Amino acid sequence: MTTASGSREVPFPRARVWQALAVLSPYCAVCDVSYVVSGSPTAGTGTTFVCVPGRLEGGRAPDAGAPQGEIVDWVPKKVVATRLELTPETWTTRIELADAGPGATRVTITLTHEAKRGSRVVQRIQQGAMRRLVQRTVDAELDKLPAHVDQVAETA
């Protein structure tokens, strides 16, 4: 298992950041990913979803092999964690929000990668590369925070 974490302050109130990061919308233009959520996107723990690259248009359903996800932790305006199951691996993302002064929010993202297959020897050899990949992914997600919040403002 490989885990990386990072934090960033953003000049937006926590409620707006929560809306941008925790509530799954049908399409995220920042990430170019579509989500199909079973039930309400604000139902919390146990909510399941499918995610696919690009925009699902014309009522097109995700392919059968699309990554399956689940919200595994949900404390409104504080914590959301999702688990995304791919065939050879599981990715768990935990987002924690905290007030960082008037109108500012501290966002902490923790990403965990767990291989489901492959020999332990190969996983051990690839461990350094995977650690760098997971940390780069966390850093890239932190860099996208303002764009995610701006996207919510545009659609609100």
Coordinates of N, CA and C in Angstrom, one line a residue:
M1 N 0.9 -1.2 0.0 CA 0.0 0.0 0.0 C 0.9 1.2 0.0
T2 N 0.5 2.2 -0.8 CA 1.3 3.5 -0.9 C 0.4 4.6 -0.6
T3 N 0.8 5.5 0.3 CA 0.0 6.7 0.7 C 0.8 8.0 0.6
A4 N 0.1 9.0 0.1 CA 0.7 10.4 0.1 C -0.3 11.4 0.5
S5 N 0.1 12.5 1.0 CA -0.8 13.5 1.5 C -0.2 14.9 1.3
G6 N -1.1 15.9 1.2 CA -0.7 17.3 1.1 C -1.8 18.2 1.5
S7 N -1.5 19.4 1.8 CA -2.5 20.4 2.2 C -2.3 21.7 1.5
R8 N -3.4 22.5 1.4 CA -3.3 23.8 0.7 C -4.4 24.6 1.3
E9 N -4.2 25.9 1.5 CA -5.2 26.8 1.9 C -5.8 27.5 0.6
V10 N -7.1 27.6 0.6 CA -7.8 28.3 -0.5 C -8.6 29.4 0.1
P11 N -8.7 30.6 -0.7 CA -9.4 31.7 -0.1 C -11.0 31.7 -0.4
F12 N -11.5 30.5 0.0 CA -13.0 30.3 -0.1 C -13.5 29.8 1.2
P13 N -14.8 30.0 1.5 CA -15.4 29.5 2.7 C -15.6 28.0 2.6
R14 N -15.6 27.3 3.7 CA -15.6 25.8 3.7 C -16.8 25.3 3.0
A15 N -18.0 25.9 3.2 CA -19.2 25.4 2.5 C -19.1 25.3 1.0
R16 N -18.5 26.3 0.4 CA -18.3 26.4 -1.0 C -17.3 25.3 -1.5
V17 N -16.2 25.2 -0.7 CA -15.2 24.2 -1.0 C -15.8 22.8 -0.9
W18 N -16.6 22.5 0.1 CA -17.3 21.3 0.3 C -18.1 21.0 -1.0
Q19 N -18.9 21.9 -1.4 CA -19.8 21.7 -2.6 C -18.9 21.4 -3.8
A20 N -17.8 22.0 -3.9 CA -16.9 21.8 -5.1 C -16.2 20.4 -5.1
L21 N -15.9 19.9 -3.9 CA -15.0 18.7 -3.8 C -15.8 17.5 -3.4
A22 N -16.9 17.6 -2.6 CA -17.5 16.4 -2.0 C -18.8 16.0 -2.8
V23 N -19.5 16.9 -3.4 CA -20.7 16.6 -4.0 C -20.5 16.3 -5.5
L24 N -20.7 15.0 -5.8 CA -20.4 14.6 -7.2 C -21.5 15.1 -8.2
S25 N -21.0 15.9 -9.1 CA -21.9 16.4 -10.2 C -21.8 15.5 -11.3
P26 N -22.8 15.5 -12.3 CA -22.7 14.6 -13.4 C -21.5 14.7 -14.3
Y27 N -20.9 15.9 -14.3 CA -19.7 16.1 -15.2 C -18.8 17.1 -14.5
C28 N -17.5 16.8 -14.4 CA -16.5 17.8 -13.9 C -15.6 18.2 -15.1
A29 N -15.8 19.5 -15.5 CA -15.0 20.0 -16.6 C -13.5 20.1 -16.2
V30 N -13.2 20.3 -14.9 CA -11.8 20.5 -14.5 C -11.1 19.2 -14.7
C31 N -11.7 18.1 -14.4 CA -11.1 16.7 -14.5 C -11.5 16.0 -15.8
D32 N -12.5 16.5 -16.6 CA -13.0 15.9 -17.7 C -13.5 14.5 -17.4
V33 N -14.3 14.4 -16.4 CA -14.8 13.1 -15.9 C -16.3 13.2 -15.7
S34 N -17.0 12.1 -16.1 CA -18.5 12.1 -15.8 C -18.7 11.1 -14.7
Y35 N -19.7 11.4 -13.8 CA -20.1 10.5 -12.7 C -21.5 10.1 -12.9
V36 N -21.8 8.9 -12.7 CA -23.2 8.4 -12.6 C -23.3 7.9 -11.1
V37 N -24.2 8.6 -10.4 CA -24.3 8.3 -8.9 C -25.6 7.6 -8.7
S38 N -25.5 6.6 -7.9 CA -26.8 5.8 -7.5 C -27.4 6.6 -6.3
G39 N -28.5 7.1 -6.5 CA -29.2 7.9 -5.4 C -28.7 9.4 -5.4
S40 N -28.8 10.0 -4.3 CA -28.4 11.4 -4.2 C -26.9 11.6 -4.0
P41 N -26.3 12.6 -4.7 CA -24.9 12.8 -4.5 C -24.5 13.4 -3.2
T42 N -25.5 13.6 -2.3 CA -25.2 14.1 -1.0 C -25.7 13.1 0.1
A43 N -26.0 11.9 -0.3 CA -26.5 10.9 0.6 C -25.5 10.4 1.6
G44 N -24.2 10.6 1.3 CA -23.2 10.2 2.3 C -22.6 8.8 2.1
T45 N -22.1 8.3 3.2 CA -21.5 7.0 3.3 C -22.4 5.9 2.6
G46 N -21.8 5.1 1.8 CA -22.5 4.0 1.1 C -23.0 4.4 -0.3
T47 N -23.0 5.7 -0.6 CA -23.4 6.1 -2.0 C -22.4 5.5 -3.0
T48 N -22.9 4.9 -4.0 CA -22.0 4.4 -5.0 C -22.1 5.2 -6.3
F49 N -21.0 5.1 -7.1 CA -20.9 5.8 -8.4 C -20.0 5.1 -9.3
V50 N -20.2 5.5 -10.6 CA -19.3 5.0 -11.7 C -18.7 6.2 -12.3
C51 N -17.4 6.2 -12.6 CA -16.8 7.4 -13.3 C -16.2 6.9 -14.6
V52 N -16.3 7.9 -15.5 CA -15.7 7.6 -16.8 C -15.1 8.9 -17.4
P53 N -14.0 8.7 -18.2 CA -13.4 9.9 -18.8 C -14.3 10.5 -19.8
G54 N -14.3 11.9 -19.8 CA -15.1 12.6 -20.8 C -16.5 12.8 -20.3
R55 N -17.3 13.3 -21.3 CA -18.7 13.7 -21.0 C -19.6 12.6 -21.5
L56 N -20.5 12.1 -20.7 CA -21.5 11.1 -21.1 C -22.7 11.9 -21.7
E57 N -22.9 11.8 -23.0 CA -23.9 12.6 -23.7 C -25.0 11.8 -24.2
G58 N -26.2 12.4 -24.3 CA -27.3 11.7 -24.9 C -27.8 10.5 -24.2
G59 N -27.6 10.5 -22.8 CA -28.1 9.4 -22.0 C -27.3 8.2 -22.1
R60 N -26.1 8.3 -22.7 CA -25.2 7.1 -22.9 C -24.8 6.6 -21.5
A61 N -24.9 5.3 -21.3 CA -24.5 4.7 -20.0 C -23.0 4.4 -20.0
P62 N -22.4 4.4 -18.9 CA -21.0 4.0 -18.8 C -20.8 2.5 -19.2
D63 N -19.6 2.2 -19.8 CA -19.3 0.9 -20.2 C -19.3 0.0 -18.9
A64 N -19.5 -1.3 -19.2 CA -19.6 -2.3 -18.1 C -18.3 -2.3 -17.2
G65 N -17.2 -2.1 -17.8 CA -15.9 -2.1 -17.1 C -15.5 -0.8 -16.5
A66 N -16.4 0.2 -16.4 CA -16.0 1.5 -15.9 C -15.7 1.4 -14.4
P67 N -14.8 2.2 -13.9 CA -14.4 2.1 -12.5 C -15.6 2.4 -11.6
Q68 N -15.7 1.5 -10.5 CA -16.8 1.6 -9.6 C -16.3 2.3 -8.3
G69 N -17.0 3.2 -7.8 CA -16.6 3.9 -6.6 C -17.7 3.9 -5.5
E70 N -17.3 4.2 -4.3 CA -18.2 4.3 -3.2 C -17.7 5.4 -2.2
I71 N -18.6 6.1 -1.6 CA -18.2 7.1 -0.6 C -18.1 6.2 0.7
V72 N -16.9 6.2 1.3 CA -16.7 5.4 2.5 C -16.6 6.2 3.8
D73 N -16.6 7.5 3.7 CA -16.6 8.4 4.9 C -17.2 9.7 4.5
W74 N -18.1 10.2 5.3 CA -18.8 11.4 5.0 C -19.2 12.2 6.3
V75 N -18.6 13.3 6.5 CA -19.0 14.1 7.6 C -19.2 15.5 7.0
P76 N -20.4 15.9 6.8 CA -20.7 17.1 6.0 C -19.8 18.3 6.4
K77 N -19.3 18.9 5.3 CA -18.4 20.1 5.4 C -17.1 19.9 6.1
K78 N -16.8 18.6 6.4 CA -15.5 18.3 7.1 C -14.7 17.2 6.4
V79 N -15.3 16.1 6.1 CA -14.5 14.9 5.5 C -15.4 14.2 4.5
V80 N -14.7 13.9 3.4 CA -15.3 12.9 2.4 C -14.2 12.0 2.0
A81 N -14.5 10.7 1.9 CA -13.5 9.7 1.4 C -14.2 8.8 0.4
T82 N -13.5 8.6 -0.7 CA -14.1 7.7 -1.7 C -13.1 6.5 -1.9
R83 N -13.6 5.4 -2.3 CA -12.8 4.3 -2.7 C -13.2 4.0 -4.2
L84 N -12.2 3.9 -5.0 CA -12.4 3.6 -6.5 C -11.8 2.3 -6.8
E85 N -12.6 1.4 -7.3 CA -12.1 0.0 -7.6 C -11.8 -0.1 -9.1
L86 N -10.6 -0.4 -9.4 CA -10.2 -0.7 -10.8 C -9.8 -2.2 -10.8
T87 N -9.7 -2.8 -11.9 CA -9.4 -4.2 -12.0 C -8.1 -4.6 -11.2
P88 N -7.0 -3.9 -11.4 CA -5.8 -4.3 -10.7 C -5.5 -3.6 -9.4
E89 N -6.3 -2.6 -9.1 CA -5.9 -1.7 -8.0 C -7.1 -1.0 -7.4
T90 N -6.9 -0.5 -6.1 CA -7.9 0.3 -5.4 C -7.2 1.6 -5.1
W91 N -8.0 2.7 -5.3 CA -7.5 4.1 -5.0 C -8.5 4.6 -3.9
T92 N -8.0 5.1 -2.8 CA -8.8 5.7 -1.8 C -8.4 7.2 -1.6
T93 N -9.3 8.1 -1.8 CA -9.1 9.5 -1.6 C -9.8 10.0 -0.4
R94 N -9.1 10.7 0.5 CA -9.7 11.3 1.7 C -9.4 12.8 1.6
I95 N -10.5 13.6 1.7 CA -10.4 15.1 1.7 C -10.9 15.6 3.0
E96 N -10.1 16.3 3.7 CA -10.5 16.9 5.0 C -10.4 18.4 4.8
L97 N -11.5 19.1 5.4 CA -11.6 20.5 5.3 C -11.6 21.1 6.7
A98 N -10.9 22.2 6.8 CA -10.8 22.9 8.1 C -10.8 24.4 7.9
D99 N -11.4 25.2 8.7 CA -11.3 26.7 8.6 C -9.9 27.1 8.8
A100 N -9.5 28.1 7.9 CA -8.1 28.6 8.0 C -8.1 30.1 8.1
G101 N -9.1 30.6 8.8 CA -9.2 32.1 8.9 C -10.5 32.5 8.2
P102 N -10.8 33.8 8.3 CA -12.0 34.3 7.7 C -12.1 34.1 6.2
G103 N -13.1 33.3 5.8 CA -13.3 33.1 4.4 C -12.3 32.2 3.7
A104 N -11.5 31.5 4.5 CA -10.4 30.6 3.9 C -10.6 29.2 4.5
T105 N -10.2 28.2 3.7 CA -10.3 26.8 4.0 C -9.0 26.1 3.8
R106 N -8.6 25.2 4.7 CA -7.4 24.4 4.6 C -7.9 23.0 4.1
V107 N -7.4 22.6 2.9 CA -7.8 21.3 2.3 C -6.6 20.4 2.4
T108 N -6.9 19.2 3.0 CA -5.9 18.2 3.1 C -6.4 17.0 2.3
I109 N -5.6 16.5 1.3 CA -5.9 15.4 0.5 C -4.9 14.3 0.8
T110 N -5.5 13.1 1.1 CA -4.7 11.9 1.3 C -5.1 10.9 0.3
L111 N -4.1 10.3 -0.5 CA -4.4 9.4 -1.5 C -3.7 8.1 -1.2
T112 N -4.4 7.0 -1.3 CA -3.8 5.7 -1.0 C -4.0 4.8 -2.2
H113 N -3.0 4.1 -2.7 CA -3.0 3.1 -3.8 C -2.7 1.8 -3.2
E114 N -3.6 0.8 -3.6 CA -3.3 -0.6 -3.1 C -3.5 -1.5 -4.3
A115 N -2.4 -2.2 -4.6 CA -2.4 -3.2 -5.7 C -3.2 -4.4 -5.3
K116 N -4.0 -4.9 -6.2 CA -4.8 -6.1 -5.9 C -4.2 -7.4 -6.5
R117 N -3.3 -7.2 -7.4 CA -2.7 -8.3 -8.1 C -1.2 -8.1 -8.2
G118 N -0.5 -9.1 -8.7 CA 0.9 -9.0 -9.0 C 1.7 -9.6 -7.8
S119 N 2.9 -10.0 -8.1 CA 3.7 -10.5 -7.1 C 4.3 -9.5 -6.1
R120 N 4.5 -9.8 -4.9 CA 5.0 -8.9 -4.0 C 6.4 -8.4 -4.4
V121 N 7.2 -9.3 -5.1 CA 8.5 -8.9 -5.5 C 8.4 -7.7 -6.5
V122 N 7.5 -7.9 -7.5 CA 7.3 -6.8 -8.5 C 6.8 -5.5 -7.8
Q123 N 5.8 -5.7 -6.9 CA 5.3 -4.5 -6.2 C 6.4 -3.8 -5.4
R124 N 7.3 -4.6 -4.8 CA 8.4 -4.0 -4.0 C 9.4 -3.2 -5.0
I125 N 9.7 -3.8 -6.1 CA 10.5 -3.1 -7.1 C 9.9 -1.8 -7.6
Q126 N 8.6 -1.8 -7.8 CA 7.9 -0.6 -8.3 C 7.5 0.4 -7.2
Q127 N 7.8 0.1 -6.0 CA 7.4 0.9 -4.8 C 7.8 2.3 -4.9
G128 N 9.0 2.6 -5.3 CA 9.5 4.0 -5.4 C 8.8 4.8 -6.4
A129 N 8.6 4.1 -7.6 CA 7.9 4.8 -8.7 C 6.4 5.1 -8.3
M130 N 5.8 4.1 -7.6 CA 4.4 4.3 -7.2 C 4.3 5.4 -6.2
R131 N 5.3 5.5 -5.2 CA 5.2 6.5 -4.2 C 5.3 7.9 -4.9
R132 N 6.2 8.0 -5.9 CA 6.3 9.3 -6.6 C 5.0 9.6 -7.4
L133 N 4.4 8.6 -8.0 CA 3.2 8.8 -8.8 C 2.0 9.3 -7.8
V134 N 1.9 8.6 -6.7 CA 0.8 9.0 -5.8 C 1.0 10.4 -5.3
Q135 N 2.3 10.8 -4.9 CA 2.5 12.2 -4.5 C 2.3 13.2 -5.6
R136 N 2.7 12.9 -6.8 CA 2.4 13.8 -7.9 C 0.9 14.0 -8.1
T137 N 0.2 12.9 -8.0 CA -1.3 13.0 -8.1 C -1.9 13.9 -7.0
V138 N -1.4 13.7 -5.8 CA -1.9 14.6 -4.7 C -1.6 16.1 -5.0
D139 N -0.4 16.3 -5.4 CA 0.0 17.7 -5.8 C -0.8 18.3 -6.9
A140 N -1.1 17.5 -7.9 CA -1.9 17.9 -9.1 C -3.3 18.2 -8.6
E141 N -3.9 17.4 -7.8 CA -5.2 17.7 -7.3 C -5.3 18.9 -6.4
L142 N -4.3 19.2 -5.6 CA -4.2 20.4 -4.8 C -4.1 21.6 -5.8
D143 N -3.4 21.5 -6.8 CA -3.2 22.6 -7.8 C -4.6 22.9 -8.5
K144 N -5.5 22.0 -8.6 CA -6.8 22.1 -9.2 C -7.8 22.7 -8.3
L145 N -7.6 22.9 -7.0 CA -8.6 23.3 -6.1 C -9.3 24.6 -6.5
P146 N -8.6 25.7 -6.9 CA -9.3 26.9 -7.3 C -10.2 26.7 -8.5
A147 N -9.8 25.9 -9.4 CA -10.6 25.7 -10.6 C -11.9 24.9 -10.2
H148 N -11.8 24.0 -9.3 CA -13.0 23.3 -8.8 C -13.9 24.2 -8.2
V149 N -13.4 25.1 -7.3 CA -14.3 26.0 -6.6 C -14.9 27.0 -7.6
D150 N -14.1 27.5 -8.5 CA -14.7 28.4 -9.6 C -15.8 27.7 -10.4
Q151 N -15.6 26.5 -10.7 CA -16.6 25.7 -11.4 C -17.9 25.7 -10.7
V152 N -17.9 25.5 -9.4 CA -19.2 25.5 -8.6 C -19.8 26.9 -8.7
A153 N -19.0 28.0 -8.5 CA -19.5 29.3 -8.6 C -20.2 29.6 -9.9
E154 N -19.6 29.1 -11.0 CA -20.2 29.3 -12.3 C -21.5 28.6 -12.5
T155 N -21.7 27.4 -11.9 CA -22.9 26.7 -12.1 C -23.9 27.0 -11.0
A156 N -23.6 27.7 -9.9 CA -24.5 27.9 -8.8 C -25.5 29.0 -9.2

